[in-house]
Short mmCIF file of C-alpha atoms and ligand atoms in Angstrom, two decimals:
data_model
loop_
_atom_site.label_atom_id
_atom_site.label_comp_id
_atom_site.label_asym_id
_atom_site.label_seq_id
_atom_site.Cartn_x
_atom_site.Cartn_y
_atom_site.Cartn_z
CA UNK G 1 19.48 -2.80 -29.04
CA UNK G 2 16.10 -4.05 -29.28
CA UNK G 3 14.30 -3.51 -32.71
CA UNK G 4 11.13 -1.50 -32.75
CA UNK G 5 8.29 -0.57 -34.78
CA UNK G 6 8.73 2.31 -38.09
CA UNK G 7 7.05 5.38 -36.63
CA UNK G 8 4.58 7.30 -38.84
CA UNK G 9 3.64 10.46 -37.72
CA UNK G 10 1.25 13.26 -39.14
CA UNK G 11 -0.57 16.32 -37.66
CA UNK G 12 -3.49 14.81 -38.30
CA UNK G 13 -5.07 11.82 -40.33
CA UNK G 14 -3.60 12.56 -43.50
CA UNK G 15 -0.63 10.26 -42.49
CA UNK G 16 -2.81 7.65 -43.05
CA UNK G 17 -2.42 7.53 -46.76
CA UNK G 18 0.83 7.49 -46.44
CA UNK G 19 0.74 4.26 -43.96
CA UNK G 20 -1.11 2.65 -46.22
CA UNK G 21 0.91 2.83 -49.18
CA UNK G 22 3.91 1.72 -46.69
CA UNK G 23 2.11 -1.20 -45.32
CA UNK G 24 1.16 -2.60 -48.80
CA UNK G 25 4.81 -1.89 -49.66
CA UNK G 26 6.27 -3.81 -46.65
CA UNK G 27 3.55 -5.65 -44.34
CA UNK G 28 6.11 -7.63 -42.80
CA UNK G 29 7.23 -4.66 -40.50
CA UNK G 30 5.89 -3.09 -37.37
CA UNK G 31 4.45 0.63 -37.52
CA UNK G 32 3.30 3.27 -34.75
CA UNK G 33 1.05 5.33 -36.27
CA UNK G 34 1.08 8.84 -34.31
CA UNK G 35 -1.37 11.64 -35.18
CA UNK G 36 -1.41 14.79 -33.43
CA UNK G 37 -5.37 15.38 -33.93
CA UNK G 38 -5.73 17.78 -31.32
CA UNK G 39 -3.15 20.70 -32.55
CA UNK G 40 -3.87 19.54 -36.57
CA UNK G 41 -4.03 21.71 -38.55
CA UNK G 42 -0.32 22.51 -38.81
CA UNK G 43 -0.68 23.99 -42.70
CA UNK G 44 -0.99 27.52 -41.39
CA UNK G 45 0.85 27.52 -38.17
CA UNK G 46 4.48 29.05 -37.76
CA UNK G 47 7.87 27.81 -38.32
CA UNK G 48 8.59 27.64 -35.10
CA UNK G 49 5.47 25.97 -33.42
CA UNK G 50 5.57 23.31 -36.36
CA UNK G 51 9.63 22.37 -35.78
CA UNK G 52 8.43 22.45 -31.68
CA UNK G 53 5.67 19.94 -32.20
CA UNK G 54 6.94 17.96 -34.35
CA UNK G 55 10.31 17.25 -32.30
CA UNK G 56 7.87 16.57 -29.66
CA UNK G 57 6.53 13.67 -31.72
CA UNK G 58 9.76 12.31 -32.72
CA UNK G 59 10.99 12.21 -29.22
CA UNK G 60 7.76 10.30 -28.21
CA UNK G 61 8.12 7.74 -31.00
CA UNK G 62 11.64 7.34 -30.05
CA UNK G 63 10.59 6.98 -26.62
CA UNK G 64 8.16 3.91 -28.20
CA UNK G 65 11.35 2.56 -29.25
CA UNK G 66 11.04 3.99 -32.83
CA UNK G 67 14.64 3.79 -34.26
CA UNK G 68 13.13 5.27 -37.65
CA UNK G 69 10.71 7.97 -37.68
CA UNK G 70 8.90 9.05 -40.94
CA UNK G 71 7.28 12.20 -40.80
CA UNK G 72 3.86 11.52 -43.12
CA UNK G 73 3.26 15.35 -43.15
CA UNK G 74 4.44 17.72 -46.10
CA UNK G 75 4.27 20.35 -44.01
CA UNK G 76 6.14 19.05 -40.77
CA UNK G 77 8.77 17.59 -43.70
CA UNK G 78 8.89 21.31 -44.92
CA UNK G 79 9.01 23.23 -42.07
CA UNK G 80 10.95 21.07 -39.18
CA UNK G 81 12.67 17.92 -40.62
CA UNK G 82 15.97 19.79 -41.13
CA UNK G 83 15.94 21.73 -37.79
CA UNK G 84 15.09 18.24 -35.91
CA UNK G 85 17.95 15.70 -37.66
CA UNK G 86 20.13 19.01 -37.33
CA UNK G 87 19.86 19.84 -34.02
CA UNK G 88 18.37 17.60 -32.01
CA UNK G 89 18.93 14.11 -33.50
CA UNK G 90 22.27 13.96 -31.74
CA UNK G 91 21.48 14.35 -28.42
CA UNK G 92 18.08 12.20 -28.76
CA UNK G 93 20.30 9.53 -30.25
CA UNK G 94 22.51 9.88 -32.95
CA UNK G 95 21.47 5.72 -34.52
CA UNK G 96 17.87 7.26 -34.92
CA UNK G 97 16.94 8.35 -38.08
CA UNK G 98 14.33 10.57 -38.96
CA UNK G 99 13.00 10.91 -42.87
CA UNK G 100 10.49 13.37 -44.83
CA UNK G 101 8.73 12.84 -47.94
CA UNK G 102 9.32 16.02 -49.96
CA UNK G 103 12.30 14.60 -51.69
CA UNK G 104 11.14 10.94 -52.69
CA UNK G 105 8.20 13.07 -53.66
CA UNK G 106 10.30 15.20 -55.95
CA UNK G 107 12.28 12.40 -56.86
CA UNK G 108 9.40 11.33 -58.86
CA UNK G 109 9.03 13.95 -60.73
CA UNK G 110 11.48 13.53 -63.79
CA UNK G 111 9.78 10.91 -65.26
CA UNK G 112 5.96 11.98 -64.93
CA UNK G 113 6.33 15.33 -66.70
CA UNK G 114 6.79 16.11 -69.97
CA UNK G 115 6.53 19.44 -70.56
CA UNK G 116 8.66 19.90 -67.62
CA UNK G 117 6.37 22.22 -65.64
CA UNK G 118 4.75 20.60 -62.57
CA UNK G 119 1.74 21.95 -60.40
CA UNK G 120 2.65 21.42 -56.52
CA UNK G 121 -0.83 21.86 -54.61
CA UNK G 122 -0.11 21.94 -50.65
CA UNK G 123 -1.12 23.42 -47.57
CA UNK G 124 -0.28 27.25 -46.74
CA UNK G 125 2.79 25.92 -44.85
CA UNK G 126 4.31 24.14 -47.72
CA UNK G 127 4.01 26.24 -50.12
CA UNK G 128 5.44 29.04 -48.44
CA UNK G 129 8.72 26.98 -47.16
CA UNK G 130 9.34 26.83 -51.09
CA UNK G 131 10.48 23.33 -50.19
CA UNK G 132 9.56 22.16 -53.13
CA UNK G 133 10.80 24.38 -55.61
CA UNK G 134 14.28 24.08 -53.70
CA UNK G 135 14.22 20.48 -54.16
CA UNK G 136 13.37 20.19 -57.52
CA UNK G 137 16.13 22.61 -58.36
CA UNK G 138 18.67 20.89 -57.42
CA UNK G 139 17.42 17.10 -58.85
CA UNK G 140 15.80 18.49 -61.84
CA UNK G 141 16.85 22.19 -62.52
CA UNK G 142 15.08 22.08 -66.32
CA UNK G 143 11.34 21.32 -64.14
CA UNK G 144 9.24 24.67 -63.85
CA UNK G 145 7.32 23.94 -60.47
CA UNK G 146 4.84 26.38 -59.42
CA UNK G 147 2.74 26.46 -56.37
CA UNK G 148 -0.66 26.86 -54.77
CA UNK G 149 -1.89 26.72 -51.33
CA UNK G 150 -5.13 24.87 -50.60
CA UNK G 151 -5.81 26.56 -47.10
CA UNK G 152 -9.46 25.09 -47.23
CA UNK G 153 -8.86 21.11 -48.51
CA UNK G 154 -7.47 19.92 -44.63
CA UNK G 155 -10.22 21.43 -42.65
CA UNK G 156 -12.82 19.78 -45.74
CA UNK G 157 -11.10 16.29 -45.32
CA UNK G 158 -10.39 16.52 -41.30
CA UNK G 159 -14.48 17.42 -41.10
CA UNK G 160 -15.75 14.37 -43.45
CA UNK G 161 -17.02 17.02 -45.90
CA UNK G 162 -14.51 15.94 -48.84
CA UNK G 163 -17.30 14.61 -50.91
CA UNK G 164 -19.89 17.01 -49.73
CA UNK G 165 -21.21 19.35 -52.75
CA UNK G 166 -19.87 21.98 -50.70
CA UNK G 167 -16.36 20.54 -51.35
CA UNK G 168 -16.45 21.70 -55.39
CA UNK G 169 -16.09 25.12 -54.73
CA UNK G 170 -12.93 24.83 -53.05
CA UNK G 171 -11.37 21.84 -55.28
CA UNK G 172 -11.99 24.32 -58.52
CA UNK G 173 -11.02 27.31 -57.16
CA UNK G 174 -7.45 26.21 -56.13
CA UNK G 175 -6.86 24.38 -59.03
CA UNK G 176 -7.95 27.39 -61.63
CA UNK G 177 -5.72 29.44 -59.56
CA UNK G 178 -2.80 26.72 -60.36
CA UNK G 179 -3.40 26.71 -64.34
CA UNK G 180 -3.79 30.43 -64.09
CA UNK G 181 -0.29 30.77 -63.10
CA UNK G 182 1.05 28.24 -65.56
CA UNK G 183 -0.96 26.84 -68.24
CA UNK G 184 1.79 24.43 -69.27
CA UNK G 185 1.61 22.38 -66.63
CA UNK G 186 1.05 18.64 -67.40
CA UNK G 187 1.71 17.22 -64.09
CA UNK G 188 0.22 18.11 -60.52
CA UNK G 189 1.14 16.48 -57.68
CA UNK G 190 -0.97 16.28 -54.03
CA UNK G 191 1.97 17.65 -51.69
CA UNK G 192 -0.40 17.51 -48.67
CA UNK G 193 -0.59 13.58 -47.23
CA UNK G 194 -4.76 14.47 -46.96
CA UNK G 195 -5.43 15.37 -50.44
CA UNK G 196 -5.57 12.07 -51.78
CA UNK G 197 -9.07 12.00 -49.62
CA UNK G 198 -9.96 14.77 -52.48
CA UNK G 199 -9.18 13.07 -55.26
CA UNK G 200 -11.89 11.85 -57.27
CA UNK G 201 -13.14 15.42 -57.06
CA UNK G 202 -9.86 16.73 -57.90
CA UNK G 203 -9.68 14.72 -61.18
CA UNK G 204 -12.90 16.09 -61.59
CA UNK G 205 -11.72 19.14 -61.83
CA UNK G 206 -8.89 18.72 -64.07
CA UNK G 207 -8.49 19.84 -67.92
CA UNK G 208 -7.69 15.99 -69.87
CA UNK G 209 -4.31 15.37 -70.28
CA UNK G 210 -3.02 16.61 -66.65
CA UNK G 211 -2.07 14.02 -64.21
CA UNK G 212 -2.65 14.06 -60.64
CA UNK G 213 0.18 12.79 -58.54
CA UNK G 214 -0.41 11.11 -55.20
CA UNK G 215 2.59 10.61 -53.42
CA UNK G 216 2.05 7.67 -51.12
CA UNK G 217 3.34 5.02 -53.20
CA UNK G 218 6.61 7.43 -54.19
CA UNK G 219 7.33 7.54 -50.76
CA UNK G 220 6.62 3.89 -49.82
CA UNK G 221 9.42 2.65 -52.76
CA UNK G 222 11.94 4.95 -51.27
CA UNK G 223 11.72 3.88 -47.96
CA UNK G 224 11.90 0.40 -49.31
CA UNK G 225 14.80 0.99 -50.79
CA UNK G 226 16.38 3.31 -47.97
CA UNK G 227 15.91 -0.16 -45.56
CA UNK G 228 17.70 -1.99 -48.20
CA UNK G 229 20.62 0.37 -48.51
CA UNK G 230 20.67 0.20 -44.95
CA UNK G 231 21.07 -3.04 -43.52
CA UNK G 232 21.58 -1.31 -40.13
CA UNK G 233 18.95 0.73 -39.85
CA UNK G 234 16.62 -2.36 -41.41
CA UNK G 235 17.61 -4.62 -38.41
CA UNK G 236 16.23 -2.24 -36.24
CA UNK G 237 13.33 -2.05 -37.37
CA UNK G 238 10.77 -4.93 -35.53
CA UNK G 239 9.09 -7.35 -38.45
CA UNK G 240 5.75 -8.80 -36.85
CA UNK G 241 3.53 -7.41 -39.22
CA UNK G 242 1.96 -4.87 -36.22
CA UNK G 243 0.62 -1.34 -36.35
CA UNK G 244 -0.95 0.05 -33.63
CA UNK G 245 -2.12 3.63 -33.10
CA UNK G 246 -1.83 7.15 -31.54
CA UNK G 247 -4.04 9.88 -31.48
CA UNK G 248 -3.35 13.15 -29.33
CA UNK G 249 -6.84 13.65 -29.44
CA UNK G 250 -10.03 11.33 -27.98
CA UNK G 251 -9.64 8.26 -29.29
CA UNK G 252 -13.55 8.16 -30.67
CA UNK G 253 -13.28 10.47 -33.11
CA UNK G 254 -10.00 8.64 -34.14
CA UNK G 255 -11.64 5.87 -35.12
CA UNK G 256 -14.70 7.22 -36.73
CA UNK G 257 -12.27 9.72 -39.24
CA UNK G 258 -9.80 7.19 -39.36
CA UNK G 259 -12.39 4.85 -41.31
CA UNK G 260 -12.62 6.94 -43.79
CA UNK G 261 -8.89 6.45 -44.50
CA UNK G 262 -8.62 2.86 -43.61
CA UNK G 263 -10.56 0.04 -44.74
CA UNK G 264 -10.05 -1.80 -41.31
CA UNK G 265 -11.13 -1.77 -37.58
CA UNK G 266 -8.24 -0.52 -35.68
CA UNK G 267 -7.51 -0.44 -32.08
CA UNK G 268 -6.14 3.58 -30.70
CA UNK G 269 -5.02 5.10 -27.94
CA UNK G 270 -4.56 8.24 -26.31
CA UNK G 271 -1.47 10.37 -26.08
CA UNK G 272 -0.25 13.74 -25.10
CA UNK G 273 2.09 15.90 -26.36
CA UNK G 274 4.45 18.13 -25.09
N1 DGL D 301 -1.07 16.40 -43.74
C1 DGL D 301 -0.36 17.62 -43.74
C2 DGL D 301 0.56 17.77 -44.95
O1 DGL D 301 0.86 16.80 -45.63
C3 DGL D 301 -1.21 18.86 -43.68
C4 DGL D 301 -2.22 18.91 -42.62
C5 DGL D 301 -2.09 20.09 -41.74
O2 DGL D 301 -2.20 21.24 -42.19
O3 DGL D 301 -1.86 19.84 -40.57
O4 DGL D 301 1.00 18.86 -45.22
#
Protein backbone atom coordinates (compact mmCIF):
# COMPACT_ATOMS: atom_id res chain seq x y z
CA UNK A 1 0.00 0.00 0.00
CA UNK A 2 1.50 3.15 -0.95
CA UNK A 3 -0.05 6.35 0.68
CA UNK A 4 -1.50 8.97 -1.57
CA UNK A 5 -2.75 12.36 -1.70
CA UNK A 6 -6.68 13.38 0.00
CA UNK A 7 -8.75 13.88 -3.15
CA UNK A 8 -11.02 16.96 -3.33
CA UNK A 9 -13.38 16.98 -5.89
CA UNK A 10 -16.18 19.54 -6.99
CA UNK A 11 -18.20 20.15 -10.22
CA UNK A 12 -16.68 23.11 -10.53
CA UNK A 13 -14.49 25.72 -8.53
CA UNK A 14 -16.54 25.94 -5.62
CA UNK A 15 -14.43 23.04 -4.10
CA UNK A 16 -11.96 25.41 -3.69
CA UNK A 17 -13.29 26.90 -0.54
CA UNK A 18 -13.55 23.93 0.78
CA UNK A 19 -9.65 23.04 0.04
CA UNK A 20 -8.77 25.88 1.55
CA UNK A 21 -10.30 25.56 4.79
CA UNK A 22 -8.74 21.82 4.70
CA UNK A 23 -5.31 22.94 3.88
CA UNK A 24 -5.21 25.57 6.71
CA UNK A 25 -6.64 22.78 8.86
CA UNK A 26 -3.94 20.18 7.94
CA UNK A 27 -1.04 21.55 5.52
CA UNK A 28 1.02 18.74 6.31
CA UNK A 29 -0.99 16.41 3.88
CA UNK A 30 -1.10 15.91 0.16
CA UNK A 31 -4.38 16.95 -1.85
CA UNK A 32 -5.62 16.38 -5.61
CA UNK A 33 -7.80 18.92 -6.28
CA UNK A 34 -10.29 17.66 -9.17
CA UNK A 35 -12.88 20.00 -10.74
CA UNK A 36 -15.11 18.93 -13.36
CA UNK A 37 -15.33 22.56 -15.09
CA UNK A 38 -16.52 21.41 -18.25
CA UNK A 39 -19.99 19.55 -17.17
CA UNK A 40 -20.34 22.24 -13.91
CA UNK A 41 -23.04 23.17 -13.26
CA UNK A 42 -24.35 20.02 -11.59
CA UNK A 43 -27.12 22.13 -9.28
CA UNK A 44 -29.84 21.48 -11.82
CA UNK A 45 -28.87 18.30 -13.47
CA UNK A 46 -30.59 14.83 -12.65
CA UNK A 47 -30.09 12.26 -10.11
CA UNK A 48 -28.83 10.07 -12.23
CA UNK A 49 -26.27 12.09 -14.40
CA UNK A 50 -24.93 13.65 -11.01
CA UNK A 51 -24.37 9.91 -9.16
CA UNK A 52 -22.77 8.94 -12.99
CA UNK A 53 -20.30 11.78 -12.93
CA UNK A 54 -19.45 11.88 -9.86
CA UNK A 55 -18.46 8.01 -9.58
CA UNK A 56 -16.53 8.89 -12.58
CA UNK A 57 -14.46 11.29 -10.47
CA UNK A 58 -14.01 9.08 -7.61
CA UNK A 59 -12.76 6.30 -9.74
CA UNK A 60 -10.21 8.76 -11.34
CA UNK A 61 -8.95 10.01 -7.98
CA UNK A 62 -8.68 6.52 -6.88
CA UNK A 63 -6.94 5.77 -9.95
CA UNK A 64 -4.40 8.90 -8.68
CA UNK A 65 -3.96 6.75 -5.80
CA UNK A 66 -6.57 8.66 -3.69
CA UNK A 67 -7.38 6.26 -0.76
CA UNK A 68 -9.81 9.11 0.61
CA UNK A 69 -11.99 11.02 -1.56
CA UNK A 70 -13.97 14.10 -0.29
CA UNK A 71 -16.60 15.20 -2.39
CA UNK A 72 -16.40 19.35 -1.94
CA UNK A 73 -19.86 19.59 -3.68
CA UNK A 74 -23.28 19.83 -1.71
CA UNK A 75 -24.90 18.75 -4.46
CA UNK A 76 -22.73 15.64 -5.61
CA UNK A 77 -22.83 14.90 -1.48
CA UNK A 78 -26.71 15.11 -1.90
CA UNK A 79 -27.43 13.46 -4.83
CA UNK A 80 -24.62 10.53 -5.34
CA UNK A 81 -22.48 9.99 -2.16
CA UNK A 82 -24.81 7.23 -0.90
CA UNK A 83 -25.34 5.46 -4.30
CA UNK A 84 -21.33 5.55 -4.84
CA UNK A 85 -20.01 4.12 -1.11
CA UNK A 86 -23.22 1.81 -1.60
CA UNK A 87 -22.71 0.36 -4.66
CA UNK A 88 -19.71 0.84 -6.09
CA UNK A 89 -17.13 1.36 -3.29
CA UNK A 90 -16.76 -2.39 -3.03
CA UNK A 91 -15.78 -3.36 -6.17
CA UNK A 92 -13.50 -0.08 -6.69
CA UNK A 93 -11.89 -1.07 -3.42
CA UNK A 94 -13.50 -1.69 -0.38
CA UNK A 95 -10.12 0.30 1.97
CA UNK A 96 -11.23 3.50 -0.04
CA UNK A 97 -13.29 5.78 1.59
CA UNK A 98 -15.33 8.30 0.17
CA UNK A 99 -16.92 11.35 2.48
CA UNK A 100 -19.60 14.30 1.87
CA UNK A 101 -20.04 17.39 3.68
CA UNK A 102 -23.79 17.62 4.33
CA UNK A 103 -23.51 15.98 7.66
CA UNK A 104 -20.38 17.77 9.32
CA UNK A 105 -22.32 20.64 7.84
CA UNK A 106 -25.40 19.77 9.83
CA UNK A 107 -23.43 18.71 12.58
CA UNK A 108 -22.82 22.27 13.19
CA UNK A 109 -25.87 23.30 13.47
CA UNK A 110 -26.94 22.72 17.22
CA UNK A 111 -24.87 25.11 18.58
CA UNK A 112 -25.24 28.18 16.07
CA UNK A 113 -29.03 28.48 16.34
CA UNK A 114 -31.02 29.62 18.84
CA UNK A 115 -34.26 29.87 17.89
CA UNK A 116 -33.86 26.55 16.42
CA UNK A 117 -34.97 27.38 12.86
CA UNK A 118 -32.12 27.41 10.30
CA UNK A 119 -32.16 28.85 6.62
CA UNK A 120 -30.35 26.20 4.21
CA UNK A 121 -29.59 28.25 0.86
CA UNK A 122 -28.27 25.69 -1.94
CA UNK A 123 -28.35 24.94 -5.42
CA UNK A 124 -31.68 23.50 -7.16
CA UNK A 125 -30.14 20.01 -6.66
CA UNK A 126 -29.77 20.24 -2.99
CA UNK A 127 -32.56 21.52 -2.05
CA UNK A 128 -34.68 19.23 -3.77
CA UNK A 129 -32.74 15.91 -2.41
CA UNK A 130 -34.15 17.31 1.04
CA UNK A 131 -30.74 16.15 2.23
CA UNK A 132 -30.65 18.49 4.56
CA UNK A 133 -33.77 18.45 6.24
CA UNK A 134 -33.23 14.52 6.53
CA UNK A 135 -30.09 15.08 8.26
CA UNK A 136 -30.96 17.48 10.61
CA UNK A 137 -33.85 15.31 11.65
CA UNK A 138 -32.25 12.78 12.80
CA UNK A 139 -29.14 14.86 14.79
CA UNK A 140 -31.33 17.62 15.83
CA UNK A 141 -35.11 16.76 15.43
CA UNK A 142 -36.21 20.17 17.63
CA UNK A 143 -34.22 22.40 14.41
CA UNK A 144 -36.92 23.82 11.88
CA UNK A 145 -34.74 23.89 8.58
CA UNK A 146 -36.26 25.34 5.62
CA UNK A 147 -34.94 25.66 2.18
CA UNK A 148 -34.26 27.80 -0.87
CA UNK A 149 -32.69 27.19 -4.11
CA UNK A 150 -30.30 29.79 -5.52
CA UNK A 151 -30.47 28.53 -9.26
CA UNK A 152 -28.69 31.88 -10.34
CA UNK A 153 -25.59 32.29 -7.50
CA UNK A 154 -23.23 29.28 -9.43
CA UNK A 155 -23.52 30.58 -12.89
CA UNK A 156 -22.83 34.48 -11.06
CA UNK A 157 -19.68 33.05 -9.23
CA UNK A 158 -18.49 30.45 -12.13
CA UNK A 159 -18.71 33.83 -14.60
CA UNK A 160 -16.63 36.32 -12.18
CA UNK A 161 -19.81 38.42 -11.88
CA UNK A 162 -20.23 37.76 -7.95
CA UNK A 163 -19.43 41.31 -7.14
CA UNK A 164 -20.86 42.79 -10.24
CA UNK A 165 -23.96 45.24 -9.40
CA UNK A 166 -25.79 42.86 -11.39
CA UNK A 167 -25.16 40.25 -8.64
CA UNK A 168 -27.73 42.21 -5.94
CA UNK A 169 -30.66 41.31 -7.62
CA UNK A 170 -30.18 37.76 -7.32
CA UNK A 171 -28.47 37.74 -3.65
CA UNK A 172 -31.88 39.67 -2.35
CA UNK A 173 -34.24 37.92 -4.12
CA UNK A 174 -33.31 34.41 -2.80
CA UNK A 175 -32.78 35.46 0.48
CA UNK A 176 -36.37 37.45 0.84
CA UNK A 177 -37.77 34.34 -0.52
CA UNK A 178 -35.95 32.41 2.56
CA UNK A 179 -37.34 34.88 5.42
CA UNK A 180 -40.62 34.81 3.59
CA UNK A 181 -41.01 31.25 4.36
CA UNK A 182 -39.78 31.49 7.92
CA UNK A 183 -39.24 34.66 9.61
CA UNK A 184 -37.76 32.97 12.67
CA UNK A 185 -34.87 31.98 11.30
CA UNK A 186 -31.65 33.14 13.09
CA UNK A 187 -29.19 31.06 11.34
CA UNK A 188 -28.49 30.53 7.47
CA UNK A 189 -26.05 28.47 6.31
CA UNK A 190 -24.23 28.53 2.50
CA UNK A 191 -24.99 24.72 1.53
CA UNK A 192 -23.43 25.30 -1.93
CA UNK A 193 -19.26 25.08 -1.63
CA UNK A 194 -19.44 28.49 -4.18
CA UNK A 195 -21.48 30.71 -2.12
CA UNK A 196 -18.93 31.74 0.15
CA UNK A 197 -17.61 33.73 -3.20
CA UNK A 198 -21.11 35.69 -2.44
CA UNK A 199 -20.68 36.50 0.78
CA UNK A 200 -19.96 39.94 1.53
CA UNK A 201 -23.00 40.64 -0.61
CA UNK A 202 -24.95 38.11 1.11
CA UNK A 203 -24.34 39.72 4.57
CA UNK A 204 -25.34 42.60 2.81
CA UNK A 205 -28.39 41.46 2.38
CA UNK A 206 -29.20 40.14 5.67
CA UNK A 207 -31.72 41.59 8.46
CA UNK A 208 -29.01 42.15 11.87
CA UNK A 209 -29.03 39.46 14.05
CA UNK A 210 -28.97 36.46 11.33
CA UNK A 211 -25.81 34.65 10.87
CA UNK A 212 -24.44 33.39 7.76
CA UNK A 213 -22.85 30.01 7.96
CA UNK A 214 -19.99 29.02 5.69
CA UNK A 215 -19.25 25.57 5.92
CA UNK A 216 -15.62 25.14 4.99
CA UNK A 217 -14.13 25.25 8.27
CA UNK A 218 -17.13 22.71 9.68
CA UNK A 219 -16.05 20.40 7.29
CA UNK A 220 -12.25 20.83 7.61
CA UNK A 221 -12.57 19.94 11.76
CA UNK A 222 -14.44 16.84 10.90
CA UNK A 223 -12.20 15.50 8.60
CA UNK A 224 -9.53 16.27 11.10
CA UNK A 225 -11.00 14.44 13.42
CA UNK A 226 -12.28 11.50 11.06
CA UNK A 227 -8.13 11.00 10.28
CA UNK A 228 -7.66 10.87 13.92
CA UNK A 229 -10.33 8.31 14.66
CA UNK A 230 -8.85 6.53 11.94
CA UNK A 231 -5.39 5.74 12.26
CA UNK A 232 -5.78 3.50 9.17
CA UNK A 233 -7.21 5.49 6.90
CA UNK A 234 -4.65 8.51 8.20
CA UNK A 235 -1.59 6.36 7.19
CA UNK A 236 -2.79 6.31 3.90
CA UNK A 237 -3.01 9.37 3.32
CA UNK A 238 0.65 10.91 1.77
CA UNK A 239 2.01 13.99 4.20
CA UNK A 240 4.36 16.22 1.90
CA UNK A 241 2.49 19.20 2.16
CA UNK A 242 1.48 18.89 -1.94
CA UNK A 243 -1.64 19.85 -3.85
CA UNK A 244 -1.70 19.77 -7.27
CA UNK A 245 -4.64 20.25 -9.64
CA UNK A 246 -7.33 18.96 -12.10
CA UNK A 247 -9.53 20.63 -14.26
CA UNK A 248 -11.82 18.74 -16.88
CA UNK A 249 -11.88 21.77 -18.66
CA UNK A 250 -8.79 24.01 -20.45
CA UNK A 251 -6.51 24.55 -18.04
CA UNK A 252 -6.43 28.63 -18.79
CA UNK A 253 -9.50 29.41 -17.62
CA UNK A 254 -8.63 27.21 -14.54
CA UNK A 255 -6.23 29.33 -13.48
CA UNK A 256 -7.68 32.67 -14.20
CA UNK A 257 -11.22 31.60 -12.02
CA UNK A 258 -9.26 29.71 -9.77
CA UNK A 259 -7.51 33.09 -8.56
CA UNK A 260 -10.32 34.35 -7.53
CA UNK A 261 -10.62 31.50 -5.00
CA UNK A 262 -7.02 31.10 -4.18
CA UNK A 263 -4.60 33.56 -3.13
CA UNK A 264 -1.70 31.58 -4.87
CA UNK A 265 -0.20 30.68 -8.34
CA UNK A 266 -1.01 27.15 -8.93
CA UNK A 267 0.17 24.74 -11.45
CA UNK A 268 -3.19 22.57 -13.44
CA UNK A 269 -3.69 20.13 -15.66
CA UNK A 270 -6.03 18.68 -17.94
CA UNK A 271 -8.30 15.72 -17.47
CA UNK A 272 -11.19 13.92 -18.96
CA UNK A 273 -13.95 12.34 -17.68
CA UNK A 274 -15.82 9.49 -18.42
N1 LIG B 1 -20.49 23.56 -5.70
C1 LIG B 1 -21.70 22.85 -5.83
C2 LIG B 1 -22.40 22.64 -4.50
O1 LIG B 1 -21.80 22.78 -3.44
C3 LIG B 1 -22.71 23.46 -6.77
C4 LIG B 1 -22.23 23.82 -8.10
C5 LIG B 1 -23.00 23.18 -9.19
O2 LIG B 1 -24.21 23.40 -9.34
O3 LIG B 1 -22.36 22.43 -9.91
O4 LIG B 1 -23.56 22.30 -4.50
Amino acid sequence: MHPGPIGIFDSGYGGLTILQQIRRAMPQYDYIYLGDNARTPYGTRSFEVVYEFTRQAVERLFGMGCHLVVLACNTASAKALRSVQQNDLERLDPHRRVLGIIRPTVESMGGLTRSRHVGILATEGTILSASYPLEVKKLFPDIVVTGQACPLWVPLVENNEAASPGADYFVKKYIDALLEQDPLIDTVILGCTHYPLLLEKIRSYMPAGIQVVCQGEYVAASLKDYLRRQPEMDERCSQGGQCSFYTTESVEKFISSASLFLQEPIEVKHTTLG
